[in-house]
N, CA, C and O atoms as a Tinker XYZ file with bonds, in Angstrom:
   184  protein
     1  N    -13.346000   11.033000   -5.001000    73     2
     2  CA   -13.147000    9.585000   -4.859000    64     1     3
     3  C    -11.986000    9.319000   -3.908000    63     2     4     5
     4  O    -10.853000    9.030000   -4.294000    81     3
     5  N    -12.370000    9.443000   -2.586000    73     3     6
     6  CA   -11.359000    8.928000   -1.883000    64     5     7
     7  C    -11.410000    7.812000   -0.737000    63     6     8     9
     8  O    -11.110000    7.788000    0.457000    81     7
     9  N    -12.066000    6.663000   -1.894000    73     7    10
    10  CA   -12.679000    5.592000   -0.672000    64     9    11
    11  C    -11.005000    5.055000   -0.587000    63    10    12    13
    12  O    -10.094000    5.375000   -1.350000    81    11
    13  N    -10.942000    4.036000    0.739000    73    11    14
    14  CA    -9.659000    3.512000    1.192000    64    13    15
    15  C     -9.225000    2.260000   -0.390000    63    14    16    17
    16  O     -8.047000    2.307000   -0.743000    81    15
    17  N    -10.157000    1.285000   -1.186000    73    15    18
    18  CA    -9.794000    0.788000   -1.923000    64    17    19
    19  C     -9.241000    1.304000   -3.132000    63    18    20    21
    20  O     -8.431000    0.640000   -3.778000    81    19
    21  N     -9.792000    2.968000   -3.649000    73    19    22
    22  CA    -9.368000    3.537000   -4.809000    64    21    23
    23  C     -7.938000    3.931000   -4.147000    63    22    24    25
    24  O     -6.973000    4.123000   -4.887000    81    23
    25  N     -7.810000    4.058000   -2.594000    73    23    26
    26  CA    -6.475000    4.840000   -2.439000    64    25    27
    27  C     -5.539000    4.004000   -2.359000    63    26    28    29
    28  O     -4.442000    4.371000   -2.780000    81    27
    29  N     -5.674000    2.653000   -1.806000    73    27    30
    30  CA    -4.658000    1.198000   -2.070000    64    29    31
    31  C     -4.457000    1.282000   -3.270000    63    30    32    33
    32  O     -3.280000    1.413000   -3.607000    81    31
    33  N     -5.423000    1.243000   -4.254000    73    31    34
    34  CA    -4.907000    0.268000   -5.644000    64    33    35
    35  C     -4.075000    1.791000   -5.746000    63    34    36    37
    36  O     -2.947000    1.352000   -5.973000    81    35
    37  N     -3.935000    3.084000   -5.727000    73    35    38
    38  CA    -3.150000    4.179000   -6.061000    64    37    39
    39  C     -1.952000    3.710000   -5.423000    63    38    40    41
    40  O     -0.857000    3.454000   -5.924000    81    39
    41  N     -2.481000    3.615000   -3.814000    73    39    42
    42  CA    -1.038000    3.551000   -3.157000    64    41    43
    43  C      0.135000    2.721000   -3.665000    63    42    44    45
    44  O      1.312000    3.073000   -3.734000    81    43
    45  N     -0.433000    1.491000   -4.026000    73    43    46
    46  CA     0.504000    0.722000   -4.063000    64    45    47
    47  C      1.405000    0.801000   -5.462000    63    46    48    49
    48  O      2.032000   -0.252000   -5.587000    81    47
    49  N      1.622000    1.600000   -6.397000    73    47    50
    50  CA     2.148000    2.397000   -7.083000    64    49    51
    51  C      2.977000    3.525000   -6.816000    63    50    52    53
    52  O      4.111000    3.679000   -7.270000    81    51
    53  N      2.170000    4.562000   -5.815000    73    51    54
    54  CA     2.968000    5.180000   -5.737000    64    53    55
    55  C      4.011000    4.654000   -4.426000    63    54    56    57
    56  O      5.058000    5.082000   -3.938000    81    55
    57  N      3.374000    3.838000   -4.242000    73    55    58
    58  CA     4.644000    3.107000   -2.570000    64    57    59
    59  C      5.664000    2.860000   -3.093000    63    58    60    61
    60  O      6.729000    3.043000   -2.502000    81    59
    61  N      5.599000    2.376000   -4.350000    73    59    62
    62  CA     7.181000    1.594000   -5.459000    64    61    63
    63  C      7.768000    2.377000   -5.295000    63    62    64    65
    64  O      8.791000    2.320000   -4.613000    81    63
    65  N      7.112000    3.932000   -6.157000    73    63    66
    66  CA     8.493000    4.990000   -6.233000    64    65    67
    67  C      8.711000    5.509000   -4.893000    63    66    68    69
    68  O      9.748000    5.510000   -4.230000    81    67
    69  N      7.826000    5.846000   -4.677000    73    67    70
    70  CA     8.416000    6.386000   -3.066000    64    69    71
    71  C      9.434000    5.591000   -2.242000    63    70    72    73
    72  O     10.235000    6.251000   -1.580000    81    71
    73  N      9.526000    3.732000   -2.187000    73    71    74
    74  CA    10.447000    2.951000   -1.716000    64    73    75
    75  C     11.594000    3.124000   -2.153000    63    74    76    77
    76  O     12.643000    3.075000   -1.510000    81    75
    77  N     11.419000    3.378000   -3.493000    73    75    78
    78  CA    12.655000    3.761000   -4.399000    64    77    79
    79  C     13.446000    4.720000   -3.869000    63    78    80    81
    80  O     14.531000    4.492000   -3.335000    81    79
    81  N     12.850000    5.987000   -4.019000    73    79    82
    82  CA    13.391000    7.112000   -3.283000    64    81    83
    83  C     14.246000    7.461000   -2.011000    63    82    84    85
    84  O     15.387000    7.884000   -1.826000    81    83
    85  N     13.113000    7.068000   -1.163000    73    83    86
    86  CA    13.010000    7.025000    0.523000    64    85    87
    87  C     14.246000    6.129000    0.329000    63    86    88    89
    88  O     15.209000    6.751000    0.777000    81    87
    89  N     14.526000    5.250000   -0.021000    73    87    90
    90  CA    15.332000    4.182000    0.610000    64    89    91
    91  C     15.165000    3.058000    1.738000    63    90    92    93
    92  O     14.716000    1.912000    1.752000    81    91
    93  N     16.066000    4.421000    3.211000    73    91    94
    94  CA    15.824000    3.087000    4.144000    64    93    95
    95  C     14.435000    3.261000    4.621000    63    94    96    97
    96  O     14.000000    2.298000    5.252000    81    95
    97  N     13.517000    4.421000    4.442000    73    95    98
    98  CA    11.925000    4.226000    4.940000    64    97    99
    99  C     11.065000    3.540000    3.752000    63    98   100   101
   100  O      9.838000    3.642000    3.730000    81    99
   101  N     12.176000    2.463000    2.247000    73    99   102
   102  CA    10.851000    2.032000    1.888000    64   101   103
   103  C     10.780000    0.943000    2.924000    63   102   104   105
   104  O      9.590000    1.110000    3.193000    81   103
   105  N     11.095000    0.098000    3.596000    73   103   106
   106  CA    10.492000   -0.991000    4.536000    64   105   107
   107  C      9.281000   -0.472000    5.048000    63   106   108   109
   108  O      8.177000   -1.014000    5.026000    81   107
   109  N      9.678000    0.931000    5.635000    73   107   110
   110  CA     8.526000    1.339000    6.061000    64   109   111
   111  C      6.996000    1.067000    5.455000    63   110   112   113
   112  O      6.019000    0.460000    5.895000    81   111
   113  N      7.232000    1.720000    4.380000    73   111   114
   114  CA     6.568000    2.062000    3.138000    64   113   115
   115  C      6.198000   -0.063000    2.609000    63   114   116   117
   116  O      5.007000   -0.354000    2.728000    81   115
   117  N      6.770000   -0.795000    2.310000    73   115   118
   118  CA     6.392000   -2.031000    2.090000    64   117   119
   119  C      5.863000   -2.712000    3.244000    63   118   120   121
   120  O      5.367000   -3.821000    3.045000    81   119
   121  N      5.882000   -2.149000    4.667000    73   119   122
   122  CA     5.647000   -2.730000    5.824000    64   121   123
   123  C      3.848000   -2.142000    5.791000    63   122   124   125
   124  O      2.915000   -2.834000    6.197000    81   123
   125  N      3.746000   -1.129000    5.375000    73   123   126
   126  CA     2.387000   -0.310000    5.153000    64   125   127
   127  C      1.872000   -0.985000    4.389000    63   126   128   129
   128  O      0.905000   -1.612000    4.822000    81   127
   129  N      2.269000   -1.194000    2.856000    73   127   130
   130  CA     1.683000   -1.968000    1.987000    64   129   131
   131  C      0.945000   -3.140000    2.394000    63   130   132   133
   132  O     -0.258000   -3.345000    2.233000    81   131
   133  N      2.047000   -4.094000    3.096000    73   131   134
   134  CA     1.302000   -5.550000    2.955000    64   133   135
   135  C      0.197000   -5.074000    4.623000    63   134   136   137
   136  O     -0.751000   -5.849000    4.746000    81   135
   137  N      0.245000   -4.414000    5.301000    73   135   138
   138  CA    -0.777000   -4.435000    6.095000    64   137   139
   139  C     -2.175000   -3.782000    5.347000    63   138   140   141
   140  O     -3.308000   -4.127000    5.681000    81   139
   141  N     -1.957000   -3.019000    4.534000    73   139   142
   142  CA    -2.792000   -2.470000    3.734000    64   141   143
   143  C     -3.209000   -3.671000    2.768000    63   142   144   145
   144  O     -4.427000   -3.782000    2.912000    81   143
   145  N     -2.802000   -4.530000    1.938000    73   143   146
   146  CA    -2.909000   -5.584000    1.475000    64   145   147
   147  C     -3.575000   -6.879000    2.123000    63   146   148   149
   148  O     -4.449000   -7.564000    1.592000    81   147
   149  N     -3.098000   -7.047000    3.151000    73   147   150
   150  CA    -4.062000   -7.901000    4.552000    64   149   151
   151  C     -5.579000   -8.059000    5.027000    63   150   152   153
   152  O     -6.396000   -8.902000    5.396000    81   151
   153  N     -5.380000   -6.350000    4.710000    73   151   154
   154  CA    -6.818000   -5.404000    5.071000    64   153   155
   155  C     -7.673000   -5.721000    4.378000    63   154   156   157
   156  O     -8.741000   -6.182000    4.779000    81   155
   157  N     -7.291000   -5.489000    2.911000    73   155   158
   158  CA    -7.757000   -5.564000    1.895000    64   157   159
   159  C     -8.596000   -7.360000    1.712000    63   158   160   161
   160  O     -9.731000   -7.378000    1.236000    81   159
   161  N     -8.104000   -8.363000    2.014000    73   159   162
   162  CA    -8.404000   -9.690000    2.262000    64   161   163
   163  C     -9.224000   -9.410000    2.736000    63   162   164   165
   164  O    -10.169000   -9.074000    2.022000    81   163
   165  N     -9.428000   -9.358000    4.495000    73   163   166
   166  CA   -10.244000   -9.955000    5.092000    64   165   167
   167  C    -11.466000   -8.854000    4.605000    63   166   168   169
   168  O    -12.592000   -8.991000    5.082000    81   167
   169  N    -11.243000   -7.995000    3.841000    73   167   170
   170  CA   -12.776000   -7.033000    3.447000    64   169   171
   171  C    -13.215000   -7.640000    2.237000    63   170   172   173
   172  O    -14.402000   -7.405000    2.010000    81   171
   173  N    -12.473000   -8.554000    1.132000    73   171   174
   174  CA   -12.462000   -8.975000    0.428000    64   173   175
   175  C    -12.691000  -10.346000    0.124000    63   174   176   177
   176  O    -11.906000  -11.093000   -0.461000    81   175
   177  N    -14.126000  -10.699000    0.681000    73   175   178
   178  CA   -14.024000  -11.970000    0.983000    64   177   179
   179  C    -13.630000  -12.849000   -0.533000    63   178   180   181
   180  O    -13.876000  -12.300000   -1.606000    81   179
   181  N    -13.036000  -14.169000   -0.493000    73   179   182
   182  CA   -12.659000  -14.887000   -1.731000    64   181   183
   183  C    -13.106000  -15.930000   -1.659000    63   182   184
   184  O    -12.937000  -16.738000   -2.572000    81   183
């Protein structure tokens, strides 16, 4: 199971701790998220 939506809803869990960690690369890491989150919209119609 490694479609891109099972790996968002993972990612974005493990992005927390990893932001945590990483420090100054969580921006990075939250900058990934919400584009990953974005993505997720426009595939997601509402």
């Amino acid at each position: 199971m490694d479609s891109p939506l099972a790996r968002s809803l993972l990612g974005c869990r493990l992005d927390d701790e990893m932001g945590i960690r990483l420090g100054k690369n969580g921006r990075l890491i939250l900058l990934l998220k919400s584009v990953t989150k974005s993505k997720d919209k426009f595939l997601q119609p509402t």
